[in-house]
Coordinates of C-alpha atoms in Angstrom, one line a residue:
Chain A
M237 CA 0.0 0.0 0.0
E238 CA 1.3 3.4 -0.8
P239 CA 0.7 6.8 0.7
T240 CA -1.5 9.2 -1.1
R241 CA -1.4 13.0 -1.2
D242 CA -5.1 13.0 -1.9
I243 CA -6.0 14.7 1.3
T244 CA -9.2 16.2 2.7
L245 CA -9.8 19.5 4.4
S246 CA -10.3 17.5 7.6
D247 CA -6.8 16.1 7.4
V248 CA -5.4 19.6 7.0
L249 CA -7.5 21.0 9.9
N250 CA -6.5 18.3 12.3
R251 CA -2.8 19.0 11.7
L252 CA -2.9 22.8 11.5
L253 CA -5.2 23.5 14.3
D254 CA -4.1 21.4 17.1
K255 CA -0.4 20.8 16.5
G256 CA 2.9 22.3 15.5
L257 CA 5.7 24.1 17.3
V258 CA 5.1 26.0 20.4
I259 CA 6.6 29.4 20.9
N260 CA 6.7 31.5 24.1
A261 CA 3.0 32.4 24.6
D262 CA 3.9 35.9 25.8
I263 CA 5.0 37.2 22.5
I264 CA 2.5 35.6 20.3
I265 CA -1.0 36.4 19.5
T266 CA -3.2 34.4 17.2
V267 CA -5.0 36.6 14.8
A268 CA -8.4 37.4 16.4
G269 CA -11.2 35.8 14.5
I270 CA -9.0 33.0 13.1
P271 CA -9.5 30.7 16.0
L272 CA -13.2 31.5 16.0
V273 CA -13.6 30.8 12.3
C274 CA -11.4 27.7 12.7
V275 CA -13.9 26.4 15.2
A276 CA -16.7 27.0 12.8
L277 CA -14.8 25.4 10.0
R278 CA -14.0 22.4 12.0
A279 CA -17.5 22.1 13.2
V280 CA -18.8 22.2 9.7
V281 CA -16.4 19.5 8.7
A282 CA -17.6 17.4 11.6
G283 CA -21.1 17.9 10.4
I284 CA -22.3 20.0 13.3
E285 CA -23.5 23.6 13.0
T286 CA -21.8 26.0 15.4
M287 CA -22.7 29.7 15.7
L288 CA -20.0 32.3 15.9
D289 CA -20.5 33.6 19.4
Y290 CA -20.3 37.4 19.6
G291 CA -19.5 36.9 23.2
M292 CA -16.1 35.4 22.2
M293 CA -15.4 38.6 20.2
E294 CA -16.2 40.7 23.2
D295 CA -13.7 38.7 25.2
W296 CA -11.1 39.5 22.5
D297 CA -11.9 43.1 22.6
R298 CA -11.5 43.2 26.4
R299 CA -8.2 41.5 26.3
I300 CA -6.9 44.0 23.9
R301 CA -8.0 46.9 26.1
E302 CA -6.3 45.2 29.1
G303 CA -3.1 45.2 27.1
Q304 CA -2.7 41.5 26.8
V305 CA -2.0 41.9 23.1
K306 CA 1.4 43.4 22.7
Chain B
M986 CA -18.5 18.2 23.4
P987 CA -21.9 19.7 23.0
I988 CA -24.9 17.7 22.1
D989 CA -26.3 19.5 19.2
I990 CA -30.0 19.6 18.4
K991 CA -30.1 20.1 14.6
E992 CA -33.8 20.8 14.0
D993 CA -35.1 24.4 13.9
N994 CA -38.2 23.1 15.5
V995 CA -37.5 23.1 19.1
R996 CA -40.3 20.7 19.9
Q997 CA -38.9 18.2 17.5
G998 CA -35.5 18.5 19.0
L999 CA -36.9 18.1 22.5
L1000 CA -38.8 15.0 21.4
G1001 CA -35.7 13.6 19.9
L1002 CA -33.8 14.1 23.1
V1003 CA -36.5 12.5 25.2
V1004 CA -36.8 9.5 22.9
A1005 CA -33.0 9.1 22.8
L1006 CA -32.8 9.1 26.5
T1007 CA -35.7 6.6 26.8
E1008 CA -33.9 4.4 24.3
I1009 CA -30.8 4.4 26.4
I1010 CA -32.8 3.5 29.5
V1011 CA -34.5 0.6 27.8
E1012 CA -31.1 -0.6 26.5
T1013 CA -29.9 -0.6 30.1
L1014 CA -33.0 -2.5 31.2
K1015 CA -32.3 -5.1 28.4
H1016 CA -28.8 -5.5 29.6
Q1017 CA -29.9 -6.1 33.1
A1018 CA -32.5 -8.5 32.1
I1019 CA -30.0 -10.6 30.1
R1020 CA -27.7 -10.7 33.0
R1021 CA -30.4 -12.0 35.2
M1022 CA -31.4 -14.5 32.7
E1023 CA -27.8 -15.7 32.3
R1024 CA -27.4 -15.9 36.0
G1025 CA -30.4 -18.2 36.2
S1026 CA -32.4 -16.0 38.5
L1027 CA -35.4 -15.8 36.2
D1028 CA -37.8 -18.7 35.8
E1029 CA -39.5 -19.4 32.5
E1030 CA -42.6 -17.4 33.3
E1031 CA -40.6 -14.4 34.4
T1032 CA -38.4 -14.6 31.3
E1033 CA -41.5 -14.6 29.1
R1034 CA -43.1 -11.7 30.9
L1035 CA -39.9 -9.6 30.9
G1036 CA -39.4 -10.4 27.2
R1037 CA -42.9 -9.2 26.3
V1038 CA -42.6 -6.0 28.3
L1039 CA -39.2 -5.2 26.7
K1040 CA -40.6 -6.0 23.3
E1041 CA -43.5 -3.6 23.8
L1042 CA -41.1 -0.8 24.9
D1043 CA -39.0 -1.5 21.9
L1044 CA -41.9 -1.3 19.5
A1045 CA -43.3 1.9 21.2
I1046 CA -39.9 3.6 20.8
E1047 CA -39.6 2.5 17.1
G1048 CA -43.2 3.7 16.5
M1049 CA -42.5 7.1 18.0
K1050 CA -39.5 7.6 15.9
E1051 CA -41.4 6.7 12.8
D1052 CA -44.6 8.6 13.7
Y1053 CA -42.8 11.8 14.6
G1054 CA -40.1 11.6 12.1
I1055 CA -37.4 12.0 14.7
R1056 CA -35.0 9.2 13.6
E1057 CA -32.3 11.7 12.6
S1058 CA -32.7 13.7 15.7
V1059 CA -32.4 10.7 18.0
R1060 CA -29.4 9.5 16.1
S1061 CA -27.8 12.8 16.4
V1062 CA -28.3 13.0 20.2
R1063 CA -27.0 9.6 20.7
D1064 CA -23.9 10.3 18.5
G1065 CA -23.4 13.4 20.6
L1066 CA -23.6 11.5 23.8
D1067 CA -21.2 8.9 22.4
S1068 CA -18.7 11.6 21.5
A1069 CA -19.0 13.1 25.0
L1070 CA -18.3 9.7 26.5
D1071 CA -15.4 9.1 24.1
D1072 CA -13.9 12.4 25.2
I1073 CA -14.0 11.2 28.8
L1074 CA -12.9 7.7 28.2
G1075 CA -10.2 8.5 25.6
G1076 CA -11.5 7.0 22.4
F1077 CA -13.4 4.2 20.7
I1078 CA -10.7 1.7 21.6
S1079 CA -10.1 1.0 25.2
E1080 CA -7.3 2.9 26.9
D1081 CA -5.3 -0.2 27.8
M1082 CA -4.4 -0.6 24.2
E1083 CA -2.7 2.8 23.9
P1084 CA 0.6 2.8 25.6
G1085 CA 2.0 6.1 26.8
D1086 CA 2.5 8.7 24.0
K1087 CA 6.2 8.7 23.3
S1088 CA 6.3 11.9 21.4
G1089 CA 7.1 13.9 24.5
L1090 CA 10.8 13.0 24.2
L1091 CA 12.1 16.5 23.5
S1092 CA 9.2 18.8 24.4
Chain C
M116 CA -23.6 46.0 18.4
E117 CA -21.0 46.4 15.7
K118 CA -20.6 43.5 13.3
P119 CA -16.9 42.4 13.0
T120 CA -15.5 43.0 9.5
A121 CA -12.5 41.7 7.7
S122 CA -10.2 44.6 8.6
A123 CA -7.9 45.7 11.4
P124 CA -9.9 46.8 14.4
A125 CA -9.3 50.3 15.6
E126 CA -6.9 49.3 18.4
L127 CA -4.7 47.4 16.1
Q128 CA -4.7 49.7 13.1
G129 CA -1.2 50.5 11.9
L130 CA 0.2 47.6 13.8
R131 CA 2.3 45.1 12.0
G132 CA 2.7 41.4 12.5
T133 CA 5.0 38.6 11.6
Y134 CA 3.3 35.4 10.6
L135 CA 5.3 32.2 11.3
Y136 CA 5.3 29.1 9.1
C137 CA 8.1 26.9 10.3
V138 CA 11.7 26.6 11.5
A139 CA 14.4 25.0 9.4
E140 CA 18.2 24.7 9.3
G141 CA 20.4 25.6 6.4
D142 CA 21.7 28.0 3.9
V143 CA 19.5 30.8 2.7
D144 CA 21.5 31.5 -0.4
P145 CA 19.8 31.4 -2.9
P146 CA 17.0 33.0 -0.9
F147 CA 14.0 30.9 -0.2
A148 CA 11.0 32.4 -1.9
A149 CA 7.3 31.4 -1.8
A150 CA 3.9 33.1 -1.8
G151 CA 2.2 32.9 1.6
L152 CA -1.1 34.1 3.0
E153 CA -2.8 36.6 0.8
G154 CA 0.0 36.1 -1.7
K155 CA 2.4 37.8 0.7
E156 CA 6.1 37.3 0.0
V157 CA 7.7 34.8 2.4
Y158 CA 11.2 35.5 3.8
A159 CA 13.7 33.9 6.1
I160 CA 14.8 35.2 9.5
E161 CA 18.1 33.7 10.5
Y162 CA 20.1 33.1 13.6
M163 CA 23.2 30.9 13.7
G164 CA 22.2 28.4 11.1
L165 CA 18.6 28.3 12.2
V166 CA 16.0 29.8 9.9
A167 CA 12.5 30.9 10.6
I168 CA 10.2 31.1 7.6
A169 CA 7.8 34.0 7.9
C170 CA 5.9 36.7 6.2
D171 CA 4.4 40.1 7.0
C172 CA 0.9 39.9 8.2
P173 CA -1.0 42.6 10.0
P174 CA -3.5 41.3 12.7
S175 CA -7.0 41.4 11.5
R176 CA -10.4 40.1 12.3
V177 CA -11.9 37.7 9.8
E178 CA -15.2 35.9 9.7
D179 CA -15.1 34.5 6.2
A180 CA -14.5 30.7 6.5
A181 CA -13.6 30.4 2.8
R182 CA -10.8 32.9 3.2
V183 CA -9.4 31.2 6.3
E184 CA -9.5 28.0 4.4
K185 CA -7.4 29.5 1.6
W186 CA -5.0 30.8 4.3
M187 CA -4.6 27.3 5.7
I188 CA -3.9 25.8 2.4
A189 CA -1.4 28.6 1.7
H190 CA 0.3 27.8 5.1
Q191 CA 0.5 24.1 4.4
S192 CA 1.9 24.9 0.9
V193 CA 4.7 27.1 2.2
V194 CA 5.7 24.6 4.9
D195 CA 5.7 21.8 2.2
K196 CA 8.0 24.0 0.0
A197 CA 10.3 24.7 2.9
M198 CA 10.5 21.0 3.6
E199 CA 11.5 20.4 0.0
R200 CA 14.2 23.0 0.2
F201 CA 15.6 22.4 3.6
G202 CA 14.9 18.8 4.3
A203 CA 13.9 18.9 7.9
V204 CA 11.4 21.6 9.1
L205 CA 9.5 22.2 12.4
P206 CA 6.2 23.5 11.3
F207 CA 4.1 26.0 13.3
G208 CA 0.4 25.4 13.6
F209 CA -1.9 27.8 11.8
G210 CA -2.3 31.3 13.0
R211 CA 0.9 32.1 14.9
I212 CA 1.6 35.8 14.6
I213 CA 4.0 38.0 16.5
A214 CA 2.3 41.4 16.7
G215 CA 4.3 44.5 16.4
D216 CA 6.9 46.1 14.3
S217 CA 9.9 44.2 15.6
G218 CA 8.7 40.7 14.7
G219 CA 12.0 39.9 13.1
N220 CA 14.0 40.8 16.2
R221 CA 11.6 38.9 18.5
V222 CA 12.0 35.8 16.3
R223 CA 15.8 36.1 16.4
E224 CA 15.7 36.3 20.1
W225 CA 13.6 33.2 20.3
L226 CA 15.8 31.3 17.9
E227 CA 18.7 32.2 20.2
S228 CA 17.0 31.3 23.4
S229 CA 15.6 28.0 22.0
H230 CA 18.6 27.1 19.9
G231 CA 19.5 23.8 21.5
I232 CA 15.9 22.6 21.7
L233 CA 15.2 23.5 18.1
K234 CA 18.3 21.8 16.9
R235 CA 17.4 18.6 18.8
K236 CA 13.9 18.7 17.4
L237 CA 15.3 19.0 13.9
E238 CA 17.5 16.1 14.4
R239 CA 14.6 14.0 15.6
V240 CA 12.7 14.6 12.3
R241 CA 15.6 14.8 9.8
G242 CA 15.2 12.4 6.9
K243 CA 11.7 11.6 8.0
A244 CA 8.2 12.7 7.2
E245 CA 4.9 12.3 8.9
Y246 CA 2.3 9.8 7.5
G247 CA -1.3 9.4 8.6
V248 CA -2.9 6.0 8.9
Q249 CA -6.7 5.7 9.4
V250 CA -8.7 2.5 9.6
F251 CA -12.4 2.5 8.8
W252 CA -14.8 -0.2 9.8
D253 CA -18.0 -1.0 8.0
Q254 CA -20.5 -2.2 10.7
E255 CA -22.9 -3.8 8.3
I256 CA -20.3 -5.9 6.5
M257 CA -18.5 -6.9 9.7
T258 CA -21.8 -7.9 11.3
R259 CA -22.8 -9.9 8.3
R260 CA -19.5 -11.7 8.2
L261 CA -19.7 -12.4 11.9
M262 CA -23.2 -13.9 11.6
R263 CA -21.9 -16.0 8.7
D264 CA -18.7 -17.3 10.1
N265 CA -19.0 -17.5 13.8
Q266 CA -20.2 -21.0 15.1
R267 CA -21.3 -19.8 18.5
I268 CA -23.5 -17.0 17.0
E269 CA -24.9 -19.4 14.4
G270 CA -25.8 -21.8 17.2
L271 CA -27.4 -19.1 19.2
R272 CA -29.4 -17.9 16.2
K273 CA -30.7 -21.4 15.6
E274 CA -31.6 -21.8 19.2
G275 CA -33.7 -18.6 18.9
E276 CA -35.7 -20.0 16.0
E277 CA -37.5 -22.4 18.3
K278 CA -38.6 -19.8 20.8
R279 CA -41.8 -17.8 20.9
G280 CA -43.1 -14.7 22.4
G281 CA -41.3 -12.8 25.2
T282 CA -38.8 -15.6 25.6
A283 CA -37.9 -15.3 21.9
F284 CA -37.3 -11.6 22.4
M285 CA -35.1 -12.1 25.4
H286 CA -33.1 -14.5 23.3
E287 CA -32.9 -11.9 20.5
I288 CA -31.5 -9.4 23.0
K289 CA -29.0 -11.8 24.1
L290 CA -27.9 -12.5 20.5
E291 CA -27.5 -8.8 19.9
K292 CA -25.3 -8.4 22.9
V293 CA -23.0 -11.3 21.9
I294 CA -22.7 -9.9 18.4
K295 CA -21.9 -6.4 19.8
E296 CA -19.2 -7.8 22.1
D297 CA -17.6 -9.9 19.4
L298 CA -17.5 -7.0 17.0
A299 CA -15.9 -4.8 19.6
A300 CA -13.3 -7.5 20.4
R301 CA -12.5 -7.8 16.7
A302 CA -12.1 -4.0 16.3
N303 CA -9.8 -3.9 19.3
E304 CA -7.8 -6.8 17.8
C305 CA -7.4 -5.0 14.6
F306 CA -6.2 -1.9 16.3
R307 CA -3.7 -3.9 18.4
F308 CA -2.3 -5.6 15.3
L309 CA -1.9 -2.3 13.5
Y310 CA -0.4 -0.5 16.5
R311 CA 2.1 -3.3 17.4
G312 CA 3.3 -3.7 13.8
V313 CA 3.7 0.0 13.2
S314 CA 5.4 0.9 16.5
E315 CA 8.1 -1.7 15.9
L316 CA 8.9 0.2 12.7
C317 CA 8.8 3.8 13.8
E318 CA 7.5 6.5 16.2
V319 CA 3.8 6.5 16.4
K320 CA 1.3 9.0 17.8
V321 CA -2.3 8.0 18.4
E322 CA -4.7 10.7 17.5
R323 CA -7.7 11.6 19.6
V324 CA -9.9 12.7 16.7
Y325 CA -12.1 10.0 15.1
G326 CA -14.6 10.4 12.4
S327 CA -16.5 8.5 9.8
A328 CA -16.5 8.4 6.1
E329 CA -18.0 6.2 3.3
G330 CA -16.0 3.2 4.4
G331 CA -17.6 3.4 7.8
R332 CA -16.5 4.6 11.3
M333 CA -12.9 5.1 12.2
I334 CA -11.4 2.7 14.6
A335 CA -7.8 3.9 14.3
N336 CA -6.2 7.2 13.6
I337 CA -2.4 7.4 14.0
S338 CA 0.4 9.5 12.8
C339 CA 3.8 7.9 12.0
L340 CA 7.2 9.4 11.6
L341 CA 8.9 7.5 8.8
K342 CA 12.0 7.4 6.7
D343 CA 11.5 6.8 3.0
T344 CA 13.0 3.5 3.3
Q345 CA 10.4 2.4 5.8
I346 CA 7.4 3.2 3.6
K347 CA 7.4 -0.1 1.9
A348 CA 7.3 -2.1 5.2
L349 CA 4.6 0.1 6.6
G350 CA 2.7 -0.4 3.3
E351 CA 2.9 -4.2 3.8
I352 CA 1.4 -4.1 7.3
L353 CA -1.4 -1.8 6.0
E354 CA -2.1 -4.0 3.1
K355 CA -2.7 -6.9 5.5
V356 CA -5.2 -4.9 7.5
N357 CA -6.9 -3.5 4.4
D358 CA -7.2 -7.0 2.8
E359 CA -9.9 -7.9 5.3
E360 CA -13.4 -7.5 4.0
G361 CA -15.2 -4.6 5.7
I362 CA -12.1 -2.9 6.8
Y363 CA -10.4 0.0 4.9
V364 CA -7.1 1.7 5.4
R365 CA -6.4 5.2 4.4
F366 CA -2.7 6.1 4.2
T367 CA -1.8 9.8 3.7
G368 CA 1.4 11.6 3.4
P369 CA 4.1 12.7 3.4
W370 CA 3.3 15.6 5.7
P371 CA 5.6 18.0 7.5
P372 CA 6.0 16.6 11.0
Y373 CA 3.2 18.6 12.7
S374 CA 2.6 15.8 15.2
F375 CA 6.2 15.3 16.2
V376 CA 7.5 18.7 17.2

């Protein structure tokens, strides 16, 4: 049996979203909106509908105001 | 892992939830009944009676799923519950088959 | 309530960012070039032989799933190209951005402070790539096969034919239970065979995500770190598993080693 490069979005999501090198959390931000949309993407792939929660955006806003984003 | 109720119609979703839970309870009853039967603590008459009751329950549940068109909804609730349980128990395959993750060597 | 848009929020306007793809080792002459997210030019940030592949990327708020999907594909493509160029890479997950104007300096500082660890990680994956193995199980086919081939179950079934009423139903329940248990044991056996065979060959990571596809429900989902020369041996093990009726193996790769960093 040989490996195929015929991959699905699910394959890509499962690698790109949960894995990879870790860098000192202090100096990194993940672009706001990306994790939220990624949750929606992953949920769609898994066949469940998830609503983008405005509450999560509010939390992001608050964190910026509190200077947690450098 | 949230249990997601797909239908827009909340009543449908609620029915699906109720029937799914009932189904699970009946499955537990069936399981218990078999254990008793195997242990030999049921005589012929009790076996017969228990069997009839369980069959009635089974048919009633199937009937509800059919009549209310909630098969999908029930399936979805049960899958959600299975997922939630999987999350807790660590996957479809039992834990004792997965030796410790060796990828933490250099992290 | 303001709806978020695909642009820099007021607080972050004018701010710059450095988007990270992966870390590699090697010579950046000739320069490594690729098109990253939004077609942005990718460049290398060096420190003492280590190279971080990055591009400029201002922080922004995005709701468009299709756009993010494109970004992820772009990310994977850059890491792939880097792997082709440099051999071993340590990929970042999606969406790692250092906010601010001095991303380049921050990265260099990090390369310095983590130099030893990064070099060790690179050695671990050098000459190898990640491969994904998933095993799917068709419940219907496996049940049918069990009913056909298993003596005990065939016997139980025949026993049931002579019963009536409630007693027959009890027997039916028992039969269902035995079938379920036997199938579970078979699935476990299949996983064990796969796991043992593969872990003798290479490093294996068992994934926590399971799903289903046309072939049925997933009963195994593992990532393997393999050299080219080991692919054939792994292929042979997978062939054996796939040969069984009702069981399907999906073998993907090569991937950059996301699961082994």
